[in-house]
PDB file of C-alpha atoms in Angstrom:
ATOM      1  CA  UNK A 167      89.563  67.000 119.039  1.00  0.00           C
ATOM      2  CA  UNK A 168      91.774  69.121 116.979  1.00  0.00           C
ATOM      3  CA  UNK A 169      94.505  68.261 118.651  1.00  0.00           C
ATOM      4  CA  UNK A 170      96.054  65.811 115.391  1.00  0.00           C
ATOM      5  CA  UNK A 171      97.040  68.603 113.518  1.00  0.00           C
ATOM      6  CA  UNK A 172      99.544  69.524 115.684  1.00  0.00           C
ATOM      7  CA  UNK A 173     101.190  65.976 115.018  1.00  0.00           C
ATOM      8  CA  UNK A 174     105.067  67.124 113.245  1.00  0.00           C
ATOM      9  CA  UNK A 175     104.198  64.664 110.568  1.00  0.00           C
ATOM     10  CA  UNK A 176     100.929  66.738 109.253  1.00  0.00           C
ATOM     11  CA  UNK A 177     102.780  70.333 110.569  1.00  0.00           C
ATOM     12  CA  UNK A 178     105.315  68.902 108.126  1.00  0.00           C
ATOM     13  CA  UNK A 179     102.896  68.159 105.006  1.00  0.00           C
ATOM     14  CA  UNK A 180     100.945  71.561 106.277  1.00  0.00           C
ATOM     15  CA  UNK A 181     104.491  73.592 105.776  1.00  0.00           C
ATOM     16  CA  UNK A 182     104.985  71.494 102.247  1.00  0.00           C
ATOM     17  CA  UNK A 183     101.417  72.926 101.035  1.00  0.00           C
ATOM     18  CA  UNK A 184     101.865  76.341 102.375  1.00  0.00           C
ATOM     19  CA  UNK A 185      99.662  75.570 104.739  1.00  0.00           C
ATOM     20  CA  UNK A 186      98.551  78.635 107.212  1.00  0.00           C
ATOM     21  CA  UNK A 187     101.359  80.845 108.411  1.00  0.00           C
ATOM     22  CA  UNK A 188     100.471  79.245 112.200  1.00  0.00           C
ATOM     23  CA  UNK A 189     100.919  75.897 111.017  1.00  0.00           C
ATOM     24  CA  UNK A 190     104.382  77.114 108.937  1.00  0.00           C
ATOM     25  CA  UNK A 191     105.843  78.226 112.510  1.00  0.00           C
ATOM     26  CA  UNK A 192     104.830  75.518 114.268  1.00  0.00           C
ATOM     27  CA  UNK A 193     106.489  73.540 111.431  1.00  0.00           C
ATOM     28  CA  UNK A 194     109.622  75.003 111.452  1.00  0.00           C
ATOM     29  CA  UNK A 195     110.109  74.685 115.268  1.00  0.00           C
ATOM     30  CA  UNK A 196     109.256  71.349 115.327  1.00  0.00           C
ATOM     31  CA  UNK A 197     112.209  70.421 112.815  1.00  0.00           C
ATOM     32  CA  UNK A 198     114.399  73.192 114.581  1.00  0.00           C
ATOM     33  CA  UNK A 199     114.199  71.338 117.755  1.00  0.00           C
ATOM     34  CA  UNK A 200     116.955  69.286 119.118  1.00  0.00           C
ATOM     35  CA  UNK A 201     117.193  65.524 119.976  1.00  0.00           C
ATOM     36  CA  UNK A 202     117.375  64.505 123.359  1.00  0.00           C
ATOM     37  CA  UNK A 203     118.355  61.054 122.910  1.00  0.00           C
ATOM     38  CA  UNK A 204     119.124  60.915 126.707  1.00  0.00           C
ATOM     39  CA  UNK A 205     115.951  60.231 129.264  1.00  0.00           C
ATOM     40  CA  UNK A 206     118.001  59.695 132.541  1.00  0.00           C
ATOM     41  CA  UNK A 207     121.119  61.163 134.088  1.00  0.00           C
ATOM     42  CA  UNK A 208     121.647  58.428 136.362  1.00  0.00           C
ATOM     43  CA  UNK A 209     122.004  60.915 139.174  1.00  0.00           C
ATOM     44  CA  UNK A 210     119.405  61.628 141.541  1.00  0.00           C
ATOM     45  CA  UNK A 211     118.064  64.429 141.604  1.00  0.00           C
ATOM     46  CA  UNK A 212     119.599  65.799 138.778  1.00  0.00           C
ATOM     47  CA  UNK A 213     117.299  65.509 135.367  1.00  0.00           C
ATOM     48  CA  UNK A 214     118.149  65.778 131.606  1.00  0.00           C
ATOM     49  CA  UNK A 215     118.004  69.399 130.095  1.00  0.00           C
ATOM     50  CA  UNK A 216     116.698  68.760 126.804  1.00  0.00           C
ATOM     51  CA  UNK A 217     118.923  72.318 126.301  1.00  0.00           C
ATOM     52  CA  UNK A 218     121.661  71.414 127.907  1.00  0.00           C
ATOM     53  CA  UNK A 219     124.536  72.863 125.087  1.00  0.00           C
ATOM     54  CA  UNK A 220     122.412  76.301 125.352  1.00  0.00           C
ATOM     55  CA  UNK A 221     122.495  76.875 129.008  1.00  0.00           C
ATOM     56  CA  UNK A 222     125.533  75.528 129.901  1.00  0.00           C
ATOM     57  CA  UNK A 223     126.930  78.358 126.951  1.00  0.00           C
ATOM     58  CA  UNK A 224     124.715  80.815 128.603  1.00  0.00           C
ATOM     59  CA  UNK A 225     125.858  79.740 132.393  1.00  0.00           C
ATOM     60  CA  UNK A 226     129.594  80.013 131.284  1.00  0.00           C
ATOM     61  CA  UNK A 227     129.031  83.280 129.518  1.00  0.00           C
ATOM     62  CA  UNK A 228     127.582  84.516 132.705  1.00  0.00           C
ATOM     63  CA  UNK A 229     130.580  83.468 134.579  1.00  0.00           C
ATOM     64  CA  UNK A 230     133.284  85.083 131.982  1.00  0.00           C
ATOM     65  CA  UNK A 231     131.146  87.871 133.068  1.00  0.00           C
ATOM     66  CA  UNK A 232     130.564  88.096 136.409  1.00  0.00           C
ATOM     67  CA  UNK A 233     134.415  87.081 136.730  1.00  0.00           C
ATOM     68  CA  UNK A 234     135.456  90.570 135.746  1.00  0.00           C
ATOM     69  CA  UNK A 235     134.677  92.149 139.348  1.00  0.00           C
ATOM     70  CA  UNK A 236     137.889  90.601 140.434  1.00  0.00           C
ATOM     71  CA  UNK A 237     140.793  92.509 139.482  1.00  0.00           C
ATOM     72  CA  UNK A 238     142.885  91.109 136.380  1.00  0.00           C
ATOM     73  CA  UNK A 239     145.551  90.097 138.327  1.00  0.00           C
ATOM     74  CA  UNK A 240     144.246  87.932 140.590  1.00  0.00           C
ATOM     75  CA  UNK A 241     144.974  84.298 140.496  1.00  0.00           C
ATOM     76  CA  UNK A 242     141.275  83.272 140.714  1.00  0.00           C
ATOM     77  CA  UNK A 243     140.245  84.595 138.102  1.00  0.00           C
ATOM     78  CA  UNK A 244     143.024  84.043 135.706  1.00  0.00           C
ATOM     79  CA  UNK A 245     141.838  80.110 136.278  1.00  0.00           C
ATOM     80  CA  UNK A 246     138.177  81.066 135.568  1.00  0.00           C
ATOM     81  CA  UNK A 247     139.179  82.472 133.035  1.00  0.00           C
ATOM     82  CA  UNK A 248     141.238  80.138 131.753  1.00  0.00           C
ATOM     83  CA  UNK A 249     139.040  76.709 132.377  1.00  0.00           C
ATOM     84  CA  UNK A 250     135.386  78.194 131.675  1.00  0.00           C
ATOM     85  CA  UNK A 251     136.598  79.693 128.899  1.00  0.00           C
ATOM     86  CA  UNK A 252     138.098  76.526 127.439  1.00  0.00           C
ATOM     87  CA  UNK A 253     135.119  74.919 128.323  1.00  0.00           C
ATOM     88  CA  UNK A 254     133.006  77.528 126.587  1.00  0.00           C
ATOM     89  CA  UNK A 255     134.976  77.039 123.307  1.00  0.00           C
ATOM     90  CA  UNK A 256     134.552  73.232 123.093  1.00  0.00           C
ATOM     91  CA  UNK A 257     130.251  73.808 123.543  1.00  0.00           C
ATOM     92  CA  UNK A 258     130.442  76.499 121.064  1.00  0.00           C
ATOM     93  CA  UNK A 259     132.138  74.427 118.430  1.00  0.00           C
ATOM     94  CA  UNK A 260     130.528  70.814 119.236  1.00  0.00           C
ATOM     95  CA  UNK A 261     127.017  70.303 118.930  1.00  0.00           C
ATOM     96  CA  UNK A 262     127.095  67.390 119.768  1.00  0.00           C
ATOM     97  CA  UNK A 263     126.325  67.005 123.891  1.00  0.00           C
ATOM     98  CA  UNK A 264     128.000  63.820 124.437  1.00  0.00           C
ATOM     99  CA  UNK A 265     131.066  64.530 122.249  1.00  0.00           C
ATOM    100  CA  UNK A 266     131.295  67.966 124.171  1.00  0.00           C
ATOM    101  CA  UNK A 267     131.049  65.914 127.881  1.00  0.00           C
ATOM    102  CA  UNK A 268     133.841  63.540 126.034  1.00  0.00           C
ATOM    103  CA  UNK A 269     136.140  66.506 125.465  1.00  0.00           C
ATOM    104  CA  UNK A 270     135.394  68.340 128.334  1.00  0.00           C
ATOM    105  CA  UNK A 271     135.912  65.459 130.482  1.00  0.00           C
ATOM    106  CA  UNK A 272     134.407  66.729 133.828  1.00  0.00           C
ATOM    107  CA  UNK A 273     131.033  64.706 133.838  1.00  0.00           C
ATOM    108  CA  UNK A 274     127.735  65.381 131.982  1.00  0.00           C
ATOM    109  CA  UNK A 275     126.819  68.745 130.913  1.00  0.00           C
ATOM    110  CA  UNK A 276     123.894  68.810 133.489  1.00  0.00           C
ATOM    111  CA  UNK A 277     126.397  68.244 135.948  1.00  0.00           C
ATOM    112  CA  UNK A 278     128.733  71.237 134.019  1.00  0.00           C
ATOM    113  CA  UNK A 279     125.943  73.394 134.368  1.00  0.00           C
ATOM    114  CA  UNK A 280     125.847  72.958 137.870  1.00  0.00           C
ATOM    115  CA  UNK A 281     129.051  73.592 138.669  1.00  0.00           C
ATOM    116  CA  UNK A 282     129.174  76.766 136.224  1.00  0.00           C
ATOM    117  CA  UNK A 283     125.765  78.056 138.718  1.00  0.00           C
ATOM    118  CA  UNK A 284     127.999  77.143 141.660  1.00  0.00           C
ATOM    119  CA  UNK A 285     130.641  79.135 140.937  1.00  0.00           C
ATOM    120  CA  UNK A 286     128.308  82.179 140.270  1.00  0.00           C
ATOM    121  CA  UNK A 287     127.872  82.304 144.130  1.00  0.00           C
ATOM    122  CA  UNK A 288     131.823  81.803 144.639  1.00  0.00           C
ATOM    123  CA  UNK A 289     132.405  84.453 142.342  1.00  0.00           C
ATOM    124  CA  UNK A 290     130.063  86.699 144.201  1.00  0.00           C
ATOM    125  CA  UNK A 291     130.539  85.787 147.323  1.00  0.00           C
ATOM    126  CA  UNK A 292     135.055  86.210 146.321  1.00  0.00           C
ATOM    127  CA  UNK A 293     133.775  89.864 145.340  1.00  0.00           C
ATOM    128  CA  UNK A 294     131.847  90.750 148.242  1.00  0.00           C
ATOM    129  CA  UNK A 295     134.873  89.594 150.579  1.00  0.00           C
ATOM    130  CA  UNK A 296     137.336  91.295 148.400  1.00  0.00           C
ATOM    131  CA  UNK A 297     139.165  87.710 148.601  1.00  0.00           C
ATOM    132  CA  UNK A 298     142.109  89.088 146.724  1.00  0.00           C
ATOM    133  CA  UNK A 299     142.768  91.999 149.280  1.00  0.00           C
ATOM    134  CA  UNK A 300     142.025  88.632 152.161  1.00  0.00           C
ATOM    135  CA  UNK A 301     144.951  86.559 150.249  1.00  0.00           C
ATOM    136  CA  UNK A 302     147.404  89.426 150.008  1.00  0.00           C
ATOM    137  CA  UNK A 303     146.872  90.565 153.896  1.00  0.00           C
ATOM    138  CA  UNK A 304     147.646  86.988 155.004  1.00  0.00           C
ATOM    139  CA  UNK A 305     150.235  85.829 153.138  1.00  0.00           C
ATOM    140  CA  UNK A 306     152.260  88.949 151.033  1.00  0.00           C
ATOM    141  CA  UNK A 307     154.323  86.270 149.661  1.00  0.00           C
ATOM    142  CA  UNK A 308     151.628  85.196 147.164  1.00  0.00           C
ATOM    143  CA  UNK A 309     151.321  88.969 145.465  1.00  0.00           C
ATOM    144  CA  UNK A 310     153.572  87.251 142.520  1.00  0.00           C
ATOM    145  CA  UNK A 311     152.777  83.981 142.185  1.00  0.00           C
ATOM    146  CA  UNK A 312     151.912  82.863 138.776  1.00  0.00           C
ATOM    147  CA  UNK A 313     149.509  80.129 138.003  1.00  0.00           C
ATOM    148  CA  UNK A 314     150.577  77.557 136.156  1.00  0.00           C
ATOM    149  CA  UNK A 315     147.598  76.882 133.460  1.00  0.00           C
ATOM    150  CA  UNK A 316     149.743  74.680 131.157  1.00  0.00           C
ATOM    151  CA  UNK A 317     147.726  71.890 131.640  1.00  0.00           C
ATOM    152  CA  UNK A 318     144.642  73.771 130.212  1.00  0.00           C
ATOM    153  CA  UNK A 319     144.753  73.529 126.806  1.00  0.00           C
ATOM    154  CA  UNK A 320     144.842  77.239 124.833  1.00  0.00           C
ATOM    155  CA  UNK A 321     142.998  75.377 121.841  1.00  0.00           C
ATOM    156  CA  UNK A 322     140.300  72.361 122.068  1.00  0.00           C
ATOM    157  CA  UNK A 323     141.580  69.414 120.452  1.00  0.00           C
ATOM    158  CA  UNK A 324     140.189  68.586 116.530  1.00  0.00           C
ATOM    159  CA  UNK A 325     136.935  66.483 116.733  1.00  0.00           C
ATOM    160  CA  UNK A 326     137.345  63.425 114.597  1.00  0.00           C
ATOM    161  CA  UNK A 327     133.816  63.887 113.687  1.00  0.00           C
TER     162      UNK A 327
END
């Protein structure tokens, strides 16, 4: 029965008063919490993260990471590096979800945070192989290719928000 106190609207009055310190911190992460204004996908199988922006930072962060097991000069992970961490930049400077998926332009961020957990594995699974030692063995001719990442942007574009 005591359950209406917890209601944001009296946590809110409660935090006003200087209510107790419980009902202060309940207060304050009830107006810290963000919107989900999105209650479907569309895909099945795939729900809405209500923190989408946080773990797709914190999936891409773990890929910048996990990426430095393959040696600097491989081609693989100079495009890692080069796409996640443009991708990382845009969700670090948007907090906006949808503008982020506008900019990003690779599907919804559920969807980006499934491909960021997917290449976890192929990162892991291109260290445990040695892939770059694989590549070099069966074609030597590839030792100096260059990617081209010119079409990845160094810089997100401006938001006109």
């Amino acid at each position: 029965a005591r359950v209406g106190w917890l209601e944001p609207r009296r946590l809110r009055e409660m935090w006003r008063r200087g209510g107790p310190p419980v009902a202060r911190c309940l207060a304050a992460r009830v107006v810290a919490r963000p919107v989900v204004t999105k209650t479907s996908t569309g895909l099945v199988g795939l729900p809405v993260d209500p923190n989408g922006r946080a773990n797709f930072i914190a999936a891409s962060e773990k890929v910048l990471e996990e990426i430095k097991g393959v040696p600097a000069d491989a081609e693989y992970r100079q495009v890692i590096e080069k796409i996640v961490g443009y991708q990382l930049r845009i969700a670090r400077e948007n907090e906006d979800e949808a503008k982020i998926e506008e900019i990003i332009g690779h599907g919804q961020l559920e969807e980006l945070i499934e491909q960021t957990n997917d290449e976890l594995i192929n990162i892991k699974d291109y260290i445990d192989a040695k892939m770059w030692e694989v590549i070099k063995d069966l074609n030597p001719d590839l030792t100096n290719l260059n990617p081209d990442l010119s079409d990845i942007p160094d810089d997100p574009p401006k938001s006109d928000r």
